[in-house]
Amino acid sequence: MWMNQSKHKILKTKAFIFDLDGVIVDTAKYHFLAWQKIARALEINFTHEHNELLKGVSRVRSLEIILGLGNVEATDEQKEQWLVQKNEDYLEYINKMDDSEILTGVMNVLNFLKENNQPIVLGSASKNARPILEKVNILHYFDDIVDGNDVSNAKPDPEVFIVGAKKANQPNENAIVFEDSVAGIQAANIAGMISVGIGEPSVLNEAKYNFNNFTEITEEFLMELINQ
Ligand code: B16
Ligand code: MG
């Protein structure tokens, strides 16, 4: 049961940091289709299982992983062309997105945090985070965005979340991170933040808290996080 602000006793302010792909929207399926086109052209066998390896990983690193699957070597110039091609194809999928693609339960949590004046920050490896949030109509929920354009170290390096907490003017221990990737959970833990795994608990077993998806998160849980 989700109540409005007046029913709650909010004592503190925290920073709520959300990963994007796999937490707010499932863009992994579009990454897969765009990478698959490159892989097919190179005659590399690239499966859904392989795609799991790319979650939370940067675009450049993703290409390296795919080339590694096929033992393909290439010049930097050629790699750059594939990266551009992949992103153009990916953006075609992104351009067709709308708010129906927001993962179930996410809006309840965002609305609750907004109503209770909690800073909401995005912490994603994607360089396309802003256009994606715009397409699904929730850019205005975010007080700050830290994405692949702002940081140079990929998760599990905690840089993206540390910058996010700073932007929200909160110390690391006051930051709560929602993540679907193992590397992202590790990054939050390394930073001394509270990690919340969204997805398979056995995979995300390093997280402080685990939920299969946002419908399992209650306002009581959020209140506890805010007031502790
Ligand atoms: P882009 P996240 C990550 O998003 C994806 O999980 C990962 O598969 C992708 O390679 C990475 O963004 C970079 O994306 O090509 O759009 O810059 O989970 O960190 O929100
Ligand atoms: Mg993710």
mmCIF file of N, CA, C and O and ligand atoms in Angstrom, residues 19-21 31 54-59 62 86-87 90 124-128 155 180, ligand 1:
data_model
loop_
_atom_site.group_PDB
_atom_site.id
_atom_site.type_symbol
_atom_site.label_atom_id
_atom_site.label_comp_id
_atom_site.label_asym_id
_atom_site.label_seq_id
_atom_site.Cartn_x
_atom_site.Cartn_y
_atom_site.Cartn_z
ATOM 1 N N ASP A 19 20.929 2.594 -11.175
ATOM 2 C CA ASP A 19 21.512 2.165 -12.440
ATOM 3 C C ASP A 19 20.383 2.284 -13.483
ATOM 4 O O ASP A 19 19.209 2.435 -13.119
ATOM 5 N N LEU A 20 20.713 2.234 -14.757
ATOM 6 C CA LEU A 20 19.665 2.399 -15.783
ATOM 7 C C LEU A 20 19.257 1.053 -16.400
ATOM 8 O O LEU A 20 18.171 0.533 -16.134
ATOM 9 N N ASP A 21 20.169 0.487 -17.198
ATOM 10 C CA ASP A 21 19.832 -0.748 -17.912
ATOM 11 C C ASP A 21 19.678 -1.909 -16.925
ATOM 12 O O ASP A 21 20.598 -2.216 -16.176
ATOM 13 N N HIS A 31 20.693 -3.597 -26.847
ATOM 14 C CA HIS A 31 22.146 -3.762 -26.981
ATOM 15 C C HIS A 31 22.421 -5.075 -27.719
ATOM 16 O O HIS A 31 23.253 -5.133 -28.615
ATOM 17 N N LEU A 54 27.883 -8.584 -21.016
ATOM 18 C CA LEU A 54 28.002 -7.166 -21.395
ATOM 19 C C LEU A 54 27.241 -6.241 -20.456
ATOM 20 O O LEU A 54 27.356 -5.022 -20.552
ATOM 21 N N LYS A 55 26.465 -6.816 -19.537
ATOM 22 C CA LYS A 55 25.631 -5.981 -18.659
ATOM 23 C C LYS A 55 26.484 -5.127 -17.731
ATOM 24 O O LYS A 55 27.349 -5.643 -17.032
ATOM 25 N N GLY A 56 26.237 -3.836 -17.759
ATOM 26 C CA GLY A 56 26.965 -2.908 -16.891
ATOM 27 C C GLY A 56 28.366 -2.582 -17.398
ATOM 28 O O GLY A 56 29.079 -1.791 -16.794
ATOM 29 N N VAL A 57 28.744 -3.191 -18.521
ATOM 30 C CA VAL A 57 30.093 -3.039 -19.082
ATOM 31 C C VAL A 57 30.073 -1.920 -20.130
ATOM 32 O O VAL A 57 29.071 -1.725 -20.812
ATOM 33 N N SER A 58 31.169 -1.172 -20.285
ATOM 34 C CA SER A 58 31.178 -0.052 -21.232
ATOM 35 C C SER A 58 31.079 -0.535 -22.677
ATOM 36 O O SER A 58 31.296 -1.720 -22.967
ATOM 37 N N ARG A 59 30.769 0.385 -23.555
ATOM 38 C CA ARG A 59 30.618 0.041 -24.978
ATOM 39 C C ARG A 59 31.921 -0.525 -25.547
ATOM 40 O O ARG A 59 31.924 -1.539 -26.240
ATOM 41 N N SER A 62 32.602 -3.906 -24.224
ATOM 42 C CA SER A 62 31.660 -4.868 -24.811
ATOM 43 C C SER A 62 32.185 -5.359 -26.156
ATOM 44 O O SER A 62 32.154 -6.563 -26.446
ATOM 45 N N LYS A 86 27.388 0.219 -34.216
ATOM 46 C CA LYS A 86 26.574 -0.391 -33.150
ATOM 47 C C LYS A 86 25.701 0.659 -32.488
ATOM 48 O O LYS A 86 24.514 0.438 -32.253
ATOM 49 N N ASN A 87 26.287 1.820 -32.192
ATOM 50 C CA ASN A 87 25.499 2.828 -31.479
ATOM 51 C C ASN A 87 24.390 3.400 -32.358
ATOM 52 O O ASN A 87 23.299 3.678 -31.875
ATOM 53 N N TYR A 90 21.694 0.869 -32.248
ATOM 54 C CA TYR A 90 21.092 0.873 -30.908
ATOM 55 C C TYR A 90 20.137 2.065 -30.758
ATOM 56 O O TYR A 90 19.021 1.917 -30.257
ATOM 57 N N SER A 124 24.920 5.388 -14.280
ATOM 58 C CA SER A 124 24.918 4.385 -15.355
ATOM 59 C C SER A 124 26.191 4.435 -16.178
ATOM 60 O O SER A 124 26.799 5.487 -16.329
ATOM 61 N N ALA A 125 26.564 3.286 -16.744
ATOM 62 C CA ALA A 125 27.716 3.230 -17.651
ATOM 63 C C ALA A 125 27.360 3.746 -19.038
ATOM 64 O O ALA A 125 28.243 4.006 -19.858
ATOM 65 N N SER A 126 26.066 3.909 -19.306
ATOM 66 C CA SER A 126 25.645 4.253 -20.663
ATOM 67 C C SER A 126 25.909 5.707 -21.022
ATOM 68 O O SER A 126 25.686 6.606 -20.214
ATOM 69 N N LYS A 127 26.358 5.920 -22.252
ATOM 70 C CA LYS A 127 26.513 7.284 -22.762
ATOM 71 C C LYS A 127 25.195 7.785 -23.352
ATOM 72 O O LYS A 127 25.103 8.919 -23.798
ATOM 73 N N ASN A 128 24.205 6.913 -23.382
ATOM 74 C CA ASN A 128 22.900 7.282 -23.945
ATOM 75 C C ASN A 128 21.838 7.451 -22.857
ATOM 76 O O ASN A 128 20.644 7.405 -23.144
ATOM 77 N N LYS A 155 32.492 0.337 -13.651
ATOM 78 C CA LYS A 155 32.173 -0.535 -12.524
ATOM 79 C C LYS A 155 32.927 -1.853 -12.708
ATOM 80 O O LYS A 155 33.024 -2.300 -13.849
ATOM 81 N N ASP A 180 21.592 -3.988 -11.054
ATOM 82 C CA ASP A 180 21.283 -5.343 -11.538
ATOM 83 C C ASP A 180 22.535 -6.119 -11.918
ATOM 84 O O ASP A 180 22.436 -7.281 -12.301
HETATM 85 P P1 B16 B 1 26.133 2.736 -24.158
HETATM 86 P P2 B16 B 1 23.937 0.435 -17.177
HETATM 87 C C1 B16 B 1 25.166 -0.250 -19.453
HETATM 88 O O1 B16 B 1 24.107 0.364 -18.794
HETATM 89 C C2 B16 B 1 24.698 -1.526 -20.111
HETATM 90 O O2 B16 B 1 24.299 -2.464 -19.131
HETATM 91 C C3 B16 B 1 25.829 -2.119 -20.921
HETATM 92 O O3 B16 B 1 25.407 -3.303 -21.568
HETATM 93 C C4 B16 B 1 26.284 -1.093 -21.967
HETATM 94 O O4 B16 B 1 27.387 -1.583 -22.722
HETATM 95 C C5 B16 B 1 26.700 0.187 -21.231
HETATM 96 O O5 B16 B 1 25.598 0.667 -20.475
HETATM 97 C C6 B16 B 1 27.137 1.282 -22.189
HETATM 98 O O6 B16 B 1 26.033 1.703 -22.937
HETATM 99 O O7 B16 B 1 26.627 1.991 -25.352
HETATM 100 O O8 B16 B 1 24.726 3.235 -24.288
HETATM 101 O O9 B16 B 1 27.074 3.843 -23.740
HETATM 102 O O10 B16 B 1 23.504 -0.921 -16.739
HETATM 103 O O11 B16 B 1 25.271 0.878 -16.573
HETATM 104 O O12 B16 B 1 22.863 1.465 -17.033
#
